[in-house]
Short mmCIF file of C-alpha atoms in Angstrom, two decimals:
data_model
loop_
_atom_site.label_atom_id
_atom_site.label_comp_id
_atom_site.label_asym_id
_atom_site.label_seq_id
_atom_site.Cartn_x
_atom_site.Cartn_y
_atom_site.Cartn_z
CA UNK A 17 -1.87 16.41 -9.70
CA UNK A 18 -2.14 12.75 -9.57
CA UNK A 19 -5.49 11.18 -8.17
CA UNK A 20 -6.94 7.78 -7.24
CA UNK A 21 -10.47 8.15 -6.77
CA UNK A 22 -12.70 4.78 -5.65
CA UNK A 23 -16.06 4.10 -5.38
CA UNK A 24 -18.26 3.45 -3.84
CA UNK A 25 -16.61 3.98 -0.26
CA UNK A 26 -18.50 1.45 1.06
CA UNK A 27 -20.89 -1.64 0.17
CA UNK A 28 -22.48 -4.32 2.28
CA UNK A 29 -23.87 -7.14 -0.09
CA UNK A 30 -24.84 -10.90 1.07
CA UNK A 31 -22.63 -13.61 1.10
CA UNK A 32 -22.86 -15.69 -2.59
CA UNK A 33 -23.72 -12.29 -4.39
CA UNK A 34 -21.59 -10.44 -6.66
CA UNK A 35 -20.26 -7.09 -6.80
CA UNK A 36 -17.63 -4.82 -8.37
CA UNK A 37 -15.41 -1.93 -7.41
CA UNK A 38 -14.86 1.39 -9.59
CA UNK A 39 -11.48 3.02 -9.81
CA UNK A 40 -11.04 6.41 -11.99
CA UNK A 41 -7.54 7.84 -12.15
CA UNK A 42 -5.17 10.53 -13.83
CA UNK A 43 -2.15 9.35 -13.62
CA UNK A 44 -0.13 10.17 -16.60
CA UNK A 45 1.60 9.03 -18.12
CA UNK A 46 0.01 5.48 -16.97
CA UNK A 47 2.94 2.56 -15.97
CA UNK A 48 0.84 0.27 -14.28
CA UNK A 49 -2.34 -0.38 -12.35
CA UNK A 50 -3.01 -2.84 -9.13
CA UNK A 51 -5.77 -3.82 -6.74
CA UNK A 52 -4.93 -4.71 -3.22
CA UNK A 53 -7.02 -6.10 -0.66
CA UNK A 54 -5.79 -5.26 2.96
CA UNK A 55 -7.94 -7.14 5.96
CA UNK A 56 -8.72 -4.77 9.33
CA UNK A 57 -5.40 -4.35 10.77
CA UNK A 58 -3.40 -6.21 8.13
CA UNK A 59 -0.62 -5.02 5.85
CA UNK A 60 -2.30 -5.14 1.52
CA UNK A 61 -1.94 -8.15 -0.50
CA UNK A 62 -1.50 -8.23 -3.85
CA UNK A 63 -4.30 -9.13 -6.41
CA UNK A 64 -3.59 -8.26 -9.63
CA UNK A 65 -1.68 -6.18 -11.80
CA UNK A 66 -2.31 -4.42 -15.17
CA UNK A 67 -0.34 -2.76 -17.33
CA UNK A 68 -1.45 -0.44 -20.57
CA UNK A 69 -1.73 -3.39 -22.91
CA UNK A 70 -4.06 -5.55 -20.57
CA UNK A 71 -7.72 -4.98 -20.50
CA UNK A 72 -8.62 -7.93 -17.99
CA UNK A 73 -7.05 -10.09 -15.80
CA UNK A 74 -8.35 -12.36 -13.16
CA UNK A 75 -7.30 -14.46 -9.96
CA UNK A 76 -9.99 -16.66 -8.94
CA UNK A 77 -12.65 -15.31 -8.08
CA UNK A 78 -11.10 -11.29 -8.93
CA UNK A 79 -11.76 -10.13 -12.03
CA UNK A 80 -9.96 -6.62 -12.98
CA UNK A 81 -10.52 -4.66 -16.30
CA UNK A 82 -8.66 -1.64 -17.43
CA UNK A 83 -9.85 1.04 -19.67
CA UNK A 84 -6.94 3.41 -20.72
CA UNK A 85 -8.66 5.63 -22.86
CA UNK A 86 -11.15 6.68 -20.18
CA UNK A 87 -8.78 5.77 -17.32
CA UNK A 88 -11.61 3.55 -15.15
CA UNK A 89 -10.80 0.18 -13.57
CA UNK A 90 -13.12 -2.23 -12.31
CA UNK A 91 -12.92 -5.12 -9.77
CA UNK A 92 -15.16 -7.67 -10.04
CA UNK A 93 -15.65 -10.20 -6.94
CA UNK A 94 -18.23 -13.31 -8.35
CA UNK A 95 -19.56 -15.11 -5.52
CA UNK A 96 -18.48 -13.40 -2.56
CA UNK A 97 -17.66 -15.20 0.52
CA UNK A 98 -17.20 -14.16 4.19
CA UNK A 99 -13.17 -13.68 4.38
CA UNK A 100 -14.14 -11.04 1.19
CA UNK A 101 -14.73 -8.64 3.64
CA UNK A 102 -12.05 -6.04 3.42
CA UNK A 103 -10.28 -2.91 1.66
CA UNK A 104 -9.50 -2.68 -1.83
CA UNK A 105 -7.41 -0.32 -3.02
CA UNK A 106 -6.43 0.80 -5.85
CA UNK A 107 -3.01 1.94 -6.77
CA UNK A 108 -1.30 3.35 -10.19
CA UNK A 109 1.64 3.77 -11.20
CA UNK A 110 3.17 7.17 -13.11
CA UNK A 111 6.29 6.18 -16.19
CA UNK A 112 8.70 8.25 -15.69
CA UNK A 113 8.41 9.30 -12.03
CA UNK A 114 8.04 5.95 -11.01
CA UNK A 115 5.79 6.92 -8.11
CA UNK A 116 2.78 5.27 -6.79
CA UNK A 117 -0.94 7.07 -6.49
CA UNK A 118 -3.04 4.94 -4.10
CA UNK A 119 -6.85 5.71 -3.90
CA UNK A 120 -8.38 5.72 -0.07
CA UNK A 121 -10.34 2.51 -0.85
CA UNK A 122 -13.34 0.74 -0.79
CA UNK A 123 -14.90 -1.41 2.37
CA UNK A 124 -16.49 -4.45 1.19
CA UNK A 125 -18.26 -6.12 4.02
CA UNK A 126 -20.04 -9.43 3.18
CA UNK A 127 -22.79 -10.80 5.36
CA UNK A 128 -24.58 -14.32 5.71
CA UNK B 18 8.95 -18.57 5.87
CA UNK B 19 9.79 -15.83 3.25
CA UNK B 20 8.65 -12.57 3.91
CA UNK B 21 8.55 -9.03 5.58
CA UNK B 22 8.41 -8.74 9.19
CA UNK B 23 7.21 -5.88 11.29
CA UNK B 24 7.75 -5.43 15.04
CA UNK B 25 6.42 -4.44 17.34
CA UNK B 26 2.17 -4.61 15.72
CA UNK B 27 1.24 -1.84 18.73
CA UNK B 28 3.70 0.33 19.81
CA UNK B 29 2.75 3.11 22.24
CA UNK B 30 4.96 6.41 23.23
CA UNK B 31 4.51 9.76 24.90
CA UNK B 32 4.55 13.01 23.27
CA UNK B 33 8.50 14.12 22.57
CA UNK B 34 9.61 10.74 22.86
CA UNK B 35 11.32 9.16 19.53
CA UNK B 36 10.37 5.81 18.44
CA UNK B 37 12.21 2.80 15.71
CA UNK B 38 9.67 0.85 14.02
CA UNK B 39 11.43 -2.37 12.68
CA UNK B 40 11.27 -3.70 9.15
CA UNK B 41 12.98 -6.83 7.61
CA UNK B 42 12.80 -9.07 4.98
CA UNK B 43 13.95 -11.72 3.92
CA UNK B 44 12.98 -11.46 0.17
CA UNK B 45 16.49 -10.80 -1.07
CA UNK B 46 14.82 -7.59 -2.71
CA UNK B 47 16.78 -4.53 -3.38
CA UNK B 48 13.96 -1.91 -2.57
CA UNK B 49 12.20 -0.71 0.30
CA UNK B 50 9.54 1.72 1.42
CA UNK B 51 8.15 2.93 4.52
CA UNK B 52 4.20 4.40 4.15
CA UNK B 53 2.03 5.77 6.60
CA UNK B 54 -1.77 5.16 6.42
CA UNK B 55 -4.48 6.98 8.10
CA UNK B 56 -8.27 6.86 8.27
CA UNK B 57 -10.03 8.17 4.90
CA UNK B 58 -6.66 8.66 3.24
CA UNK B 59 -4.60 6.62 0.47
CA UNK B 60 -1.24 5.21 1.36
CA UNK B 61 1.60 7.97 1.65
CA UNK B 62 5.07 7.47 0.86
CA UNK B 63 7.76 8.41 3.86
CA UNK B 64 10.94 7.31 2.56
CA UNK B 65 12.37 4.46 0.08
CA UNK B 66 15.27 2.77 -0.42
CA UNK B 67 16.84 1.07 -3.76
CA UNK B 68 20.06 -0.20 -2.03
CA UNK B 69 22.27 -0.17 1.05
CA UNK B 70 23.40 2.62 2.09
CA UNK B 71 20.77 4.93 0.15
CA UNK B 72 17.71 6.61 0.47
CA UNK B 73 15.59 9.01 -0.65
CA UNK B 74 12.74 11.17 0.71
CA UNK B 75 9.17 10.29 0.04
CA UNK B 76 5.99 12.84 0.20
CA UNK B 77 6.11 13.34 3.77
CA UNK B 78 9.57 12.71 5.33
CA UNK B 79 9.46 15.44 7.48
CA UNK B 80 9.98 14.10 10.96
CA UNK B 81 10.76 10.86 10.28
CA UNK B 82 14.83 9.02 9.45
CA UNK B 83 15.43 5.99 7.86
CA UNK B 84 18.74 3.80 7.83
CA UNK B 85 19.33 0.90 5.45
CA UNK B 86 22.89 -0.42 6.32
CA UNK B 87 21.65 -4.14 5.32
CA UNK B 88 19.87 -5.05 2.64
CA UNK B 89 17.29 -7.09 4.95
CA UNK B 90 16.76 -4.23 7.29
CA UNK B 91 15.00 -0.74 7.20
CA UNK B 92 14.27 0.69 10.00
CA UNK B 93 12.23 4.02 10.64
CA UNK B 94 12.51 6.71 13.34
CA UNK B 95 9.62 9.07 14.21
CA UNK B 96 10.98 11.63 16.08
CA UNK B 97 9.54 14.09 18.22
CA UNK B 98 9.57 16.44 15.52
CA UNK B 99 6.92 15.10 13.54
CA UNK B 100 3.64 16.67 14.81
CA UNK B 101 0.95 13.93 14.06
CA UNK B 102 2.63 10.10 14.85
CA UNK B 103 -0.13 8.55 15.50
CA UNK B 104 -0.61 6.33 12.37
CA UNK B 105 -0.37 2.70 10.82
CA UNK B 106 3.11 1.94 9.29
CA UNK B 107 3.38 0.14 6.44
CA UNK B 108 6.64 -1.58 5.59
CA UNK B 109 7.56 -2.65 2.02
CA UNK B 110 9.61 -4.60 -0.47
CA UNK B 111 10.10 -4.69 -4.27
CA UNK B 112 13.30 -6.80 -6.44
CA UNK B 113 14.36 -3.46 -7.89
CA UNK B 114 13.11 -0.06 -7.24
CA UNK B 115 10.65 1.68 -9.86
CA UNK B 116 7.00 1.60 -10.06
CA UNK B 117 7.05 -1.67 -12.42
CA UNK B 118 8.08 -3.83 -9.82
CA UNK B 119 5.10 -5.50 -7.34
CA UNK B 120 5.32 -4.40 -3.79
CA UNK B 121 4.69 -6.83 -0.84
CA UNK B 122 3.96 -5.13 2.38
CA UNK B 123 4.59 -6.12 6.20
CA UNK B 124 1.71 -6.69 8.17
CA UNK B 125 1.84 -3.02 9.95
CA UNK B 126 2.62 -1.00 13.19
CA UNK B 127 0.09 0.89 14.54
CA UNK B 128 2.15 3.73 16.69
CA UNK B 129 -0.10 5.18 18.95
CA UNK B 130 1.51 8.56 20.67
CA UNK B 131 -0.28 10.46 23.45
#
């Protein structure tokens, strides 16, 4: 069966710090992998996406890296700020069944 | 303003009562989903759509229609068959179906049945 597993569940750090997200999966065969942040109450937003070939990719102040061969992710947030605080999830995509897994999440909350 | 629209964000119904949560977009994208999302649990798939007039069952369909007679509008039913409503609904969007393509997702319905 499919799984999206993130840790940790949740992490409180202070504004201006860094941090970074874990995401182990086995999806296979492995299409595609994506982080999403979704605020309280919001519908997810798009912050990157990986495919088998890319080992890092960033968007300001995101960072993701992909390992394939040990199926882990990481998201990497350099200095946090306030509207950081959120869900990331992590999603992957399956070739051939062209379904989505998405992992429960993590809650980042960033304080001053 | 481009986008996906959800309506109503709280929607509130009795027990045995069927509900439409609206869904449109104005993306021009073929593809649409409908997810349900609940506390402590990953995104699940309800139904999806890769053109008009046709769509297919997700994980958890049971209980819940769909319709996609426009290509800007899917709307979902929760009817009074479906034993545990009470959820945030996700709405979303891709250019073509398959998991290759980005998804862009409304901004939610929480359905709250009692």
């Amino acid at each position: 069966k499919n799984q999206v597993e993130q840790s940790p569940q949740s992490l409180i750090i202070l504004e201006g710090k860094n941090c970074t997200l874990q995401c182990n999966y086995t999806v296979s065969p492995f299409s595609n992998l994506r982080w999403y942040k979704q605020d309280t109450g919001r519908g997810p937003v798009s912050l990157t996406i990986m495919t088998f070939s890319e080992n890092t990719k960033s968007n300001g102040r995101y960072t993701a890296t992909l390992d394939a061969d040990t199926k882990q992710s990481s998201l990497h947030i350099t200095a946090s700020q306030l509207s950081d605080s959120a869900s990331y999830i992590c999603v992957v995509a399956d070739f051939g069944n062209e379904k989505l897994t998405f992992g429960t999440g993590t809650r980042l909350t960033i304080i001053p | 303003d481009g986008g996906i629209t959800q309506s109503p964000k709280y929607l509130f119904r009795k027990e045995g009562q069927n509900v439409t949560l609206s869904c449109e977009q104005n993306l021009n994208h073929d593809a649409m989903y409908w997810y349900r999302q609940d506390p402590g649990q990953g995104l699940r798939l309800i139904y999806y759509s890769q053109i008009v007039n046709d769509f297919q069952k997700g994980d958890i369909a049971e209980g819940y229609s769909v319709s996609r007679e426009k290509k800007e509008s899917f709307p979902l039913t929760v009817t009074s068959a479906q034993k545990n409503p009470t959820a945030f609904y996700l709405c979303a969007s891709s250019i073509q179906g398959g998991a290759s393509y980005e998804q862009y997702f409304g901004p939610g319905t929480r359905l709250t049945v009692t």
